[in-house]
PDB file of C-alpha atoms in Angstrom:
ATOM      1  CA  GLY F   1     -17.415 -70.711 -86.925  1.00 81.00           C
ATOM      2  CA  ASN F   2     -16.889 -67.482 -88.806  1.00 86.00           C
ATOM      3  CA  SER F   3     -13.437 -66.506 -90.033  1.00 91.00           C
ATOM      4  CA  VAL F   4     -11.751 -63.936 -92.257  1.00 95.00           C
ATOM      5  CA  THR F   5      -8.450 -64.365 -93.996  1.00 96.00           C
ATOM      6  CA  GLN F   6      -6.618 -61.457 -95.535  1.00 95.00           C
ATOM      7  CA  MET F   7      -3.203 -61.167 -97.191  1.00 87.00           C
ATOM      8  CA  GLU F   8      -0.312 -60.653 -94.911  1.00 81.00           C
ATOM      9  CA  GLY F   9       1.635 -57.408 -94.942  1.00 84.00           C
ATOM     10  CA  PRO F  10       3.377 -55.161 -95.020  1.00 94.00           C
ATOM     11  CA  VAL F  11       2.452 -54.204 -98.567  1.00 95.00           C
ATOM     12  CA  THR F  12       4.693 -51.424 -99.918  1.00 97.00           C
ATOM     13  CA  LEU F  13       3.717 -49.525-103.033  1.00 97.00           C
ATOM     14  CA  SER F  14       4.714 -46.340-104.839  1.00 97.00           C
ATOM     15  CA  GLU F  15       2.385 -43.449-105.012  1.00 97.00           C
ATOM     16  CA  GLU F  16      -0.209 -43.656-107.794  1.00 97.00           C
ATOM     17  CA  ALA F  17       0.145 -47.527-107.982  1.00 97.00           C
ATOM     18  CA  PHE F  18      -2.828 -49.802-108.176  1.00 97.00           C
ATOM     19  CA  LEU F  19      -3.812 -51.446-104.875  1.00 97.00           C
ATOM     20  CA  THR F  20      -5.395 -54.857-104.272  1.00 97.00           C
ATOM     21  CA  ILE F  21      -5.793 -56.309-100.738  1.00 97.00           C
ATOM     22  CA  ASN F  22      -7.282 -59.797-100.803  1.00 97.00           C
ATOM     23  CA  CYS F  23      -9.955 -60.945 -98.366  1.00 97.00           C
ATOM     24  CA  THR F  24     -11.843 -64.211 -98.173  1.00 97.00           C
ATOM     25  CA  TYR F  25     -14.252 -65.322 -95.586  1.00 96.00           C
ATOM     26  CA  THR F  26     -16.007 -68.387 -94.027  1.00 94.00           C
ATOM     27  CA  ALA F  27     -19.444 -67.932 -92.532  1.00 90.00           C
ATOM     28  CA  THR F  28     -22.826 -69.477 -92.225  1.00 83.00           C
ATOM     29  CA  GLY F  29     -25.823 -67.644 -93.721  1.00 81.00           C
ATOM     30  CA  TYR F  30     -25.451 -64.278 -95.387  1.00 84.00           C
ATOM     31  CA  PRO F  31     -23.001 -62.084 -93.472  1.00 89.00           C
ATOM     32  CA  SER F  32     -22.393 -58.404 -94.056  1.00 91.00           C
ATOM     33  CA  LEU F  33     -18.783 -57.498 -95.114  1.00 93.00           C
ATOM     34  CA  PHE F  34     -16.701 -54.578 -94.093  1.00 94.00           C
ATOM     35  CA  TRP F  35     -13.369 -52.897 -94.626  1.00 96.00           C
ATOM     36  CA  TYR F  36     -12.074 -50.885 -91.630  1.00 95.00           C
ATOM     37  CA  VAL F  37      -8.943 -48.713 -91.692  1.00 96.00           C
ATOM     38  CA  GLN F  38      -6.677 -47.784 -88.762  1.00 92.00           C
ATOM     39  CA  TYR F  39      -4.338 -44.871 -88.930  1.00 92.00           C
ATOM     40  CA  PRO F  40      -1.376 -44.700 -86.546  1.00 87.00           C
ATOM     41  CA  GLY F  41      -2.455 -44.125 -82.956  1.00 82.00           C
ATOM     42  CA  GLU F  42      -6.151 -44.090 -83.755  1.00 84.00           C
ATOM     43  CA  GLY F  43      -9.109 -46.472 -83.442  1.00 86.00           C
ATOM     44  CA  LEU F  44     -10.625 -48.114 -86.501  1.00 91.00           C
ATOM     45  CA  GLN F  45     -12.928 -46.322 -88.949  1.00 93.00           C
ATOM     46  CA  LEU F  46     -15.314 -47.832 -91.336  1.00 94.00           C
ATOM     47  CA  LEU F  47     -14.095 -47.468 -94.868  1.00 97.00           C
ATOM     48  CA  LEU F  48     -16.820 -49.335 -96.803  1.00 96.00           C
ATOM     49  CA  LYS F  49     -19.311 -52.119 -96.485  1.00 93.00           C
ATOM     50  CA  ALA F  50     -21.581 -54.477 -98.450  1.00 93.00           C
ATOM     51  CA  THR F  51     -24.617 -56.280 -97.013  1.00 90.00           C
ATOM     52  CA  LYS F  52     -25.592 -58.718 -99.766  1.00 90.00           C
ATOM     53  CA  ALA F  53     -24.094 -60.606-102.682  1.00 92.00           C
ATOM     54  CA  ASP F  54     -22.911 -58.566-105.657  1.00 94.00           C
ATOM     55  CA  ASP F  55     -23.133 -55.313-103.685  1.00 95.00           C
ATOM     56  CA  LYS F  56     -20.190 -52.953-104.223  1.00 97.00           C
ATOM     57  CA  GLY F  57     -19.147 -50.818-101.338  1.00 96.00           C
ATOM     58  CA  SER F  58     -17.038 -47.666-102.165  1.00 97.00           C
ATOM     59  CA  ASN F  59     -15.510 -44.700-100.375  1.00 96.00           C
ATOM     60  CA  LYS F  60     -12.595 -42.323-100.960  1.00 95.00           C
ATOM     61  CA  GLY F  61     -11.591 -44.067-104.148  1.00 97.00           C
ATOM     62  CA  PHE F  62     -11.653 -47.579-102.517  1.00 98.00           C
ATOM     63  CA  GLU F  63     -13.914 -50.292-103.777  1.00 98.00           C
ATOM     64  CA  ALA F  64     -14.850 -53.839-102.794  1.00 98.00           C
ATOM     65  CA  THR F  65     -17.430 -56.201-104.231  1.00 97.00           C
ATOM     66  CA  TYR F  66     -19.225 -58.865-102.280  1.00 96.00           C
ATOM     67  CA  ARG F  67     -18.590 -62.144-104.173  1.00 96.00           C
ATOM     68  CA  LYS F  68     -20.603 -65.008-102.698  1.00 93.00           C
ATOM     69  CA  GLU F  69     -19.466 -67.573-105.240  1.00 94.00           C
ATOM     70  CA  THR F  70     -15.816 -67.051-104.289  1.00 95.00           C
ATOM     71  CA  THR F  71     -16.504 -65.926-100.661  1.00 95.00           C
ATOM     72  CA  SER F  72     -14.361 -62.895-101.293  1.00 97.00           C
ATOM     73  CA  PHE F  73     -14.362 -59.119-100.629  1.00 97.00           C
ATOM     74  CA  HIS F  74     -11.053 -57.832-102.110  1.00 98.00           C
ATOM     75  CA  LEU F  75     -10.252 -54.142-101.560  1.00 98.00           C
ATOM     76  CA  GLU F  76      -9.079 -52.081-104.562  1.00 98.00           C
ATOM     77  CA  LYS F  77      -7.945 -48.580-105.367  1.00 98.00           C
ATOM     78  CA  GLY F  78      -6.807 -47.287-108.712  1.00 97.00           C
ATOM     79  CA  SER F  79      -4.166 -44.770-107.587  1.00 96.00           C
ATOM     80  CA  VAL F  80      -2.928 -44.762-103.978  1.00 97.00           C
ATOM     81  CA  GLN F  81      -1.625 -41.719-102.117  1.00 97.00           C
ATOM     82  CA  VAL F  82       0.916 -41.432 -99.251  1.00 96.00           C
ATOM     83  CA  SER F  83      -2.083 -40.546 -96.999  1.00 95.00           C
ATOM     84  CA  ASP F  84      -3.496 -44.064 -97.618  1.00 97.00           C
ATOM     85  CA  SER F  85      -0.728 -45.512 -95.437  1.00 96.00           C
ATOM     86  CA  ALA F  86      -2.545 -47.391 -92.690  1.00 96.00           C
ATOM     87  CA  VAL F  87      -3.649 -50.869 -91.462  1.00 94.00           C
ATOM     88  CA  TYR F  88      -6.687 -52.262 -93.253  1.00 96.00           C
ATOM     89  CA  PHE F  89      -8.939 -54.825 -91.755  1.00 95.00           C
ATOM     90  CA  CYS F  90     -11.464 -57.041 -93.466  1.00 96.00           C
ATOM     91  CA  ALA F  91     -14.398 -58.033 -91.213  1.00 94.00           C
ATOM     92  CA  LEU F  92     -17.753 -59.760 -91.256  1.00 92.00           C
ATOM     93  CA  SER F  93     -20.870 -59.695 -89.162  1.00 88.00           C
ATOM     94  CA  ARG F  94     -24.059 -61.558 -88.750  1.00 72.00           C
ATOM     95  CA  SER F  95     -26.097 -58.354 -88.566  1.00 67.00           C
ATOM     96  CA  GLY F  96     -26.180 -55.463 -90.998  1.00 63.00           C
ATOM     97  CA  GLY F  97     -23.886 -53.162 -89.011  1.00 66.00           C
ATOM     98  CA  GLY F  98     -22.009 -55.516 -86.772  1.00 70.00           C
ATOM     99  CA  ALA F  99     -23.328 -54.056 -83.593  1.00 70.00           C
ATOM    100  CA  ASP F 100     -23.436 -57.517 -81.937  1.00 72.00           C
ATOM    101  CA  GLY F 101     -19.771 -58.235 -82.860  1.00 84.00           C
ATOM    102  CA  LEU F 102     -17.507 -58.337 -85.808  1.00 89.00           C
ATOM    103  CA  THR F 103     -15.094 -61.054 -86.916  1.00 91.00           C
ATOM    104  CA  PHE F 104     -11.897 -59.429 -88.120  1.00 92.00           C
ATOM    105  CA  GLY F 105      -9.003 -60.513 -90.247  1.00 94.00           C
ATOM    106  CA  LYS F 106      -5.505 -60.069 -88.929  1.00 93.00           C
ATOM    107  CA  GLY F 107      -4.963 -56.797 -90.805  1.00 94.00           C
ATOM    108  CA  THR F 108      -2.741 -55.670 -93.655  1.00 95.00           C
ATOM    109  CA  HIS F 109      -0.267 -52.886 -93.151  1.00 94.00           C
ATOM    110  CA  LEU F 110      -0.056 -50.715 -96.299  1.00 96.00           C
ATOM    111  CA  ILE F 111       2.885 -48.411 -96.831  1.00 97.00           C
ATOM    112  CA  ILE F 112       2.814 -45.889 -99.667  1.00 97.00           C
ATOM    113  CA  GLN F 113       6.165 -44.382-100.670  1.00 96.00           C
ATOM    114  CA  PRO F 114       6.361 -40.978-102.421  1.00 95.00           C
TER     115      PRO F 114
ATOM    116  CA  ASN Y   1     -17.914 -34.088 -80.766  1.00 65.00           C
ATOM    117  CA  ALA Y   2     -16.590 -36.467 -78.123  1.00 74.00           C
ATOM    118  CA  GLY Y   3     -17.896 -39.723 -79.640  1.00 92.00           C
ATOM    119  CA  VAL Y   4     -16.368 -42.747 -77.859  1.00 95.00           C
ATOM    120  CA  THR Y   5     -13.909 -41.877 -75.046  1.00 95.00           C
ATOM    121  CA  GLN Y   6     -11.662 -44.427 -73.471  1.00 96.00           C
ATOM    122  CA  THR Y   7      -9.531 -43.921 -70.363  1.00 96.00           C
ATOM    123  CA  PRO Y   8      -6.719 -44.330 -69.537  1.00 96.00           C
ATOM    124  CA  LYS Y   9      -4.752 -44.265 -72.758  1.00 94.00           C
ATOM    125  CA  PHE Y  10      -1.793 -46.225 -71.203  1.00 96.00           C
ATOM    126  CA  GLN Y  11      -1.662 -48.470 -68.162  1.00 96.00           C
ATOM    127  CA  VAL Y  12       1.020 -50.656 -66.596  1.00 97.00           C
ATOM    128  CA  LEU Y  13      -0.069 -53.371 -64.124  1.00 96.00           C
ATOM    129  CA  LYS Y  14       1.664 -55.994 -62.085  1.00 97.00           C
ATOM    130  CA  THR Y  15       0.353 -59.567 -62.311  1.00 97.00           C
ATOM    131  CA  GLY Y  16      -2.571 -60.076 -59.995  1.00 97.00           C
ATOM    132  CA  GLN Y  17      -3.604 -56.448 -59.837  1.00 97.00           C
ATOM    133  CA  SER Y  18      -7.137 -55.351 -60.768  1.00 96.00           C
ATOM    134  CA  MET Y  19      -8.282 -52.387 -62.802  1.00 96.00           C
ATOM    135  CA  THR Y  20     -11.196 -51.022 -64.801  1.00 97.00           C
ATOM    136  CA  LEU Y  21     -10.900 -49.708 -68.337  1.00 97.00           C
ATOM    137  CA  GLN Y  22     -13.428 -46.956 -68.910  1.00 97.00           C
ATOM    138  CA  CYS Y  23     -15.532 -46.438 -71.984  1.00 97.00           C
ATOM    139  CA  ALA Y  24     -18.193 -43.729 -72.503  1.00 97.00           C
ATOM    140  CA  GLN Y  25     -20.182 -42.639 -75.529  1.00 97.00           C
ATOM    141  CA  ASP Y  26     -22.326 -39.569 -76.042  1.00 95.00           C
ATOM    142  CA  MET Y  27     -24.282 -40.648 -79.129  1.00 95.00           C
ATOM    143  CA  ASN Y  28     -27.068 -42.499 -77.296  1.00 94.00           C
ATOM    144  CA  HIS Y  29     -26.048 -45.741 -79.010  1.00 94.00           C
ATOM    145  CA  GLU Y  30     -27.685 -48.847 -77.601  1.00 93.00           C
ATOM    146  CA  TYR Y  31     -24.844 -51.239 -78.678  1.00 93.00           C
ATOM    147  CA  MET Y  32     -21.398 -51.184 -77.130  1.00 94.00           C
ATOM    148  CA  SER Y  33     -18.589 -53.685 -77.272  1.00 95.00           C
ATOM    149  CA  TRP Y  34     -14.988 -54.378 -76.213  1.00 96.00           C
ATOM    150  CA  TYR Y  35     -12.238 -55.733 -78.447  1.00 96.00           C
ATOM    151  CA  ARG Y  36      -8.617 -56.552 -77.935  1.00 96.00           C
ATOM    152  CA  GLN Y  37      -5.925 -56.177 -80.520  1.00 92.00           C
ATOM    153  CA  ASP Y  38      -2.866 -58.295 -80.527  1.00 91.00           C
ATOM    154  CA  PRO Y  39       0.040 -58.333 -83.072  1.00 84.00           C
ATOM    155  CA  GLY Y  40      -0.875 -60.692 -85.958  1.00 79.00           C
ATOM    156  CA  MET Y  41      -4.261 -61.495 -84.470  1.00 82.00           C
ATOM    157  CA  GLY Y  42      -6.503 -58.626 -85.663  1.00 84.00           C
ATOM    158  CA  LEU Y  43      -9.254 -57.587 -83.208  1.00 90.00           C
ATOM    159  CA  ARG Y  44     -11.169 -60.061 -81.134  1.00 93.00           C
ATOM    160  CA  LEU Y  45     -14.437 -59.499 -79.421  1.00 93.00           C
ATOM    161  CA  ILE Y  46     -14.332 -59.756 -75.601  1.00 96.00           C
ATOM    162  CA  HIS Y  47     -17.894 -58.777 -74.497  1.00 95.00           C
ATOM    163  CA  TYR Y  48     -20.757 -56.739 -75.949  1.00 93.00           C
ATOM    164  CA  SER Y  49     -23.953 -55.157 -74.732  1.00 94.00           C
ATOM    165  CA  VAL Y  50     -27.253 -54.606 -76.668  1.00 91.00           C
ATOM    166  CA  GLY Y  51     -28.570 -52.124 -74.089  1.00 92.00           C
ATOM    167  CA  ALA Y  52     -28.525 -51.066 -70.475  1.00 93.00           C
ATOM    168  CA  GLY Y  53     -28.650 -54.135 -68.217  1.00 93.00           C
ATOM    169  CA  ILE Y  54     -27.837 -56.598 -70.990  1.00 94.00           C
ATOM    170  CA  THR Y  55     -24.387 -58.051 -71.791  1.00 95.00           C
ATOM    171  CA  ASP Y  56     -23.108 -61.061 -73.525  1.00 93.00           C
ATOM    172  CA  GLN Y  57     -19.772 -62.857 -74.117  1.00 93.00           C
ATOM    173  CA  GLY Y  58     -17.720 -62.623 -77.299  1.00 91.00           C
ATOM    174  CA  GLU Y  59     -14.912 -64.752 -78.583  1.00 90.00           C
ATOM    175  CA  VAL Y  60     -12.322 -64.212 -75.735  1.00 94.00           C
ATOM    176  CA  PRO Y  61     -14.296 -63.352 -72.527  1.00 96.00           C
ATOM    177  CA  ASN Y  62     -12.239 -65.252 -69.975  1.00 96.00           C
ATOM    178  CA  GLY Y  63     -10.584 -62.963 -67.330  1.00 96.00           C
ATOM    179  CA  TYR Y  64     -12.787 -60.021 -68.087  1.00 97.00           C
ATOM    180  CA  ASN Y  65     -16.097 -58.729 -66.567  1.00 97.00           C
ATOM    181  CA  VAL Y  66     -18.490 -56.090 -67.833  1.00 97.00           C
ATOM    182  CA  SER Y  67     -21.619 -54.381 -66.731  1.00 96.00           C
ATOM    183  CA  ARG Y  68     -23.963 -51.806 -68.409  1.00 96.00           C
ATOM    184  CA  SER Y  69     -25.813 -49.825 -65.783  1.00 96.00           C
ATOM    185  CA  THR Y  70     -26.312 -46.840 -68.120  1.00 96.00           C
ATOM    186  CA  THR Y  71     -26.571 -46.309 -71.910  1.00 95.00           C
ATOM    187  CA  GLU Y  72     -23.453 -44.096 -71.905  1.00 96.00           C
ATOM    188  CA  ASP Y  73     -20.935 -46.317 -69.985  1.00 97.00           C
ATOM    189  CA  PHE Y  74     -19.499 -49.747 -70.622  1.00 98.00           C
ATOM    190  CA  PRO Y  75     -16.512 -50.468 -68.274  1.00 98.00           C
ATOM    191  CA  LEU Y  76     -14.265 -53.474 -68.699  1.00 98.00           C
ATOM    192  CA  ARG Y  77     -12.890 -54.984 -65.531  1.00 98.00           C
ATOM    193  CA  LEU Y  78      -9.814 -57.132 -65.088  1.00 96.00           C
ATOM    194  CA  LEU Y  79     -10.079 -58.802 -61.646  1.00 92.00           C
ATOM    195  CA  SER Y  80      -6.663 -60.338 -61.613  1.00 96.00           C
ATOM    196  CA  ALA Y  81      -4.418 -59.191 -64.377  1.00 96.00           C
ATOM    197  CA  ALA Y  82      -2.158 -61.707 -66.228  1.00 97.00           C
ATOM    198  CA  PRO Y  83       0.652 -61.134 -68.707  1.00 97.00           C
ATOM    199  CA  SER Y  84      -1.505 -62.741 -71.411  1.00 96.00           C
ATOM    200  CA  GLN Y  85      -3.906 -59.706 -71.060  1.00 97.00           C
ATOM    201  CA  THR Y  86      -1.080 -57.386 -72.340  1.00 97.00           C
ATOM    202  CA  SER Y  87      -2.925 -55.838 -75.400  1.00 97.00           C
ATOM    203  CA  VAL Y  88      -4.499 -52.793 -76.899  1.00 94.00           C
ATOM    204  CA  TYR Y  89      -8.146 -52.604 -75.966  1.00 97.00           C
ATOM    205  CA  PHE Y  90     -10.760 -50.790 -78.091  1.00 95.00           C
ATOM    206  CA  CYS Y  91     -14.306 -49.927 -77.137  1.00 96.00           C
ATOM    207  CA  ALA Y  92     -16.946 -49.388 -79.832  1.00 94.00           C
ATOM    208  CA  SER Y  93     -20.573 -48.266 -80.017  1.00 94.00           C
ATOM    209  CA  SER Y  94     -23.277 -48.165 -82.543  1.00 92.00           C
ATOM    210  CA  ARG Y  95     -26.962 -48.215 -83.273  1.00 89.00           C
ATOM    211  CA  ALA Y  96     -28.530 -51.457 -84.564  1.00 81.00           C
ATOM    212  CA  ASN Y  97     -27.418 -52.151 -88.179  1.00 76.00           C
ATOM    213  CA  GLU Y  98     -25.304 -49.037 -88.337  1.00 82.00           C
ATOM    214  CA  LYS Y  99     -21.515 -48.704 -88.440  1.00 85.00           C
ATOM    215  CA  LEU Y 100     -19.346 -49.014 -85.331  1.00 90.00           C
ATOM    216  CA  PHE Y 101     -17.613 -45.955 -83.817  1.00 92.00           C
ATOM    217  CA  PHE Y 102     -14.332 -46.946 -82.089  1.00 93.00           C
ATOM    218  CA  GLY Y 103     -12.486 -45.170 -79.293  1.00 94.00           C
ATOM    219  CA  SER Y 104      -8.774 -44.469 -79.655  1.00 92.00           C
ATOM    220  CA  GLY Y 105      -7.743 -47.396 -77.479  1.00 93.00           C
ATOM    221  CA  THR Y 106      -6.043 -48.274 -74.156  1.00 95.00           C
ATOM    222  CA  GLN Y 107      -2.590 -49.798 -74.342  1.00 95.00           C
ATOM    223  CA  LEU Y 108      -2.215 -52.155 -71.333  1.00 97.00           C
ATOM    224  CA  SER Y 109       0.945 -53.917 -70.226  1.00 97.00           C
ATOM    225  CA  VAL Y 110       0.870 -56.570 -67.466  1.00 97.00           C
ATOM    226  CA  LEU Y 111       4.272 -57.324 -66.031  1.00 96.00           C
TER     227      LEU Y 111
END
């Protein structure tokens, strides 16, 4: 079956540091890949997505590239801010948007210190 | 701008009690789904619906029932609550091949 593995947290960084959160997946066929973010007390919000190999998703300074050869979708940001503190989830779906169900990783708690 | 609305936000049940978690969306989305979020487990799909009158099971459906009589509403029913169902529950909606919109969650404790 499908599965997503992402690095365990919490990850603690200083403001303006470079961020990488690793994500690898196992799936049949050609899934779409997503990063969702959850701020304290809120539901999840889509951060970025990629629907085919070599696509790069980007939003709010975050980027991730769909690497089929390494089955990875690592999240990166060049300079993090305190406001980026949240839980980040990597996910995959069989369909373009995931409307029929997403498979999530366990989440990575990111803490940015001023 | 209501989006996806879940009620209640918090609930405490005793083992064996029944209850319904409500979910409503005002975006005319055909797809709706329920997830549970447990510490160290991420989110897992319970049930989903691709339109009114159509539902299907997700990864962890046991102990939960759903129905979809209208496009707007997708309630999740616990017929006989168990401590293993203590979790945070999220409802989501979307159009086909578009991003999911999540509600703010229901925190459920079963004693």
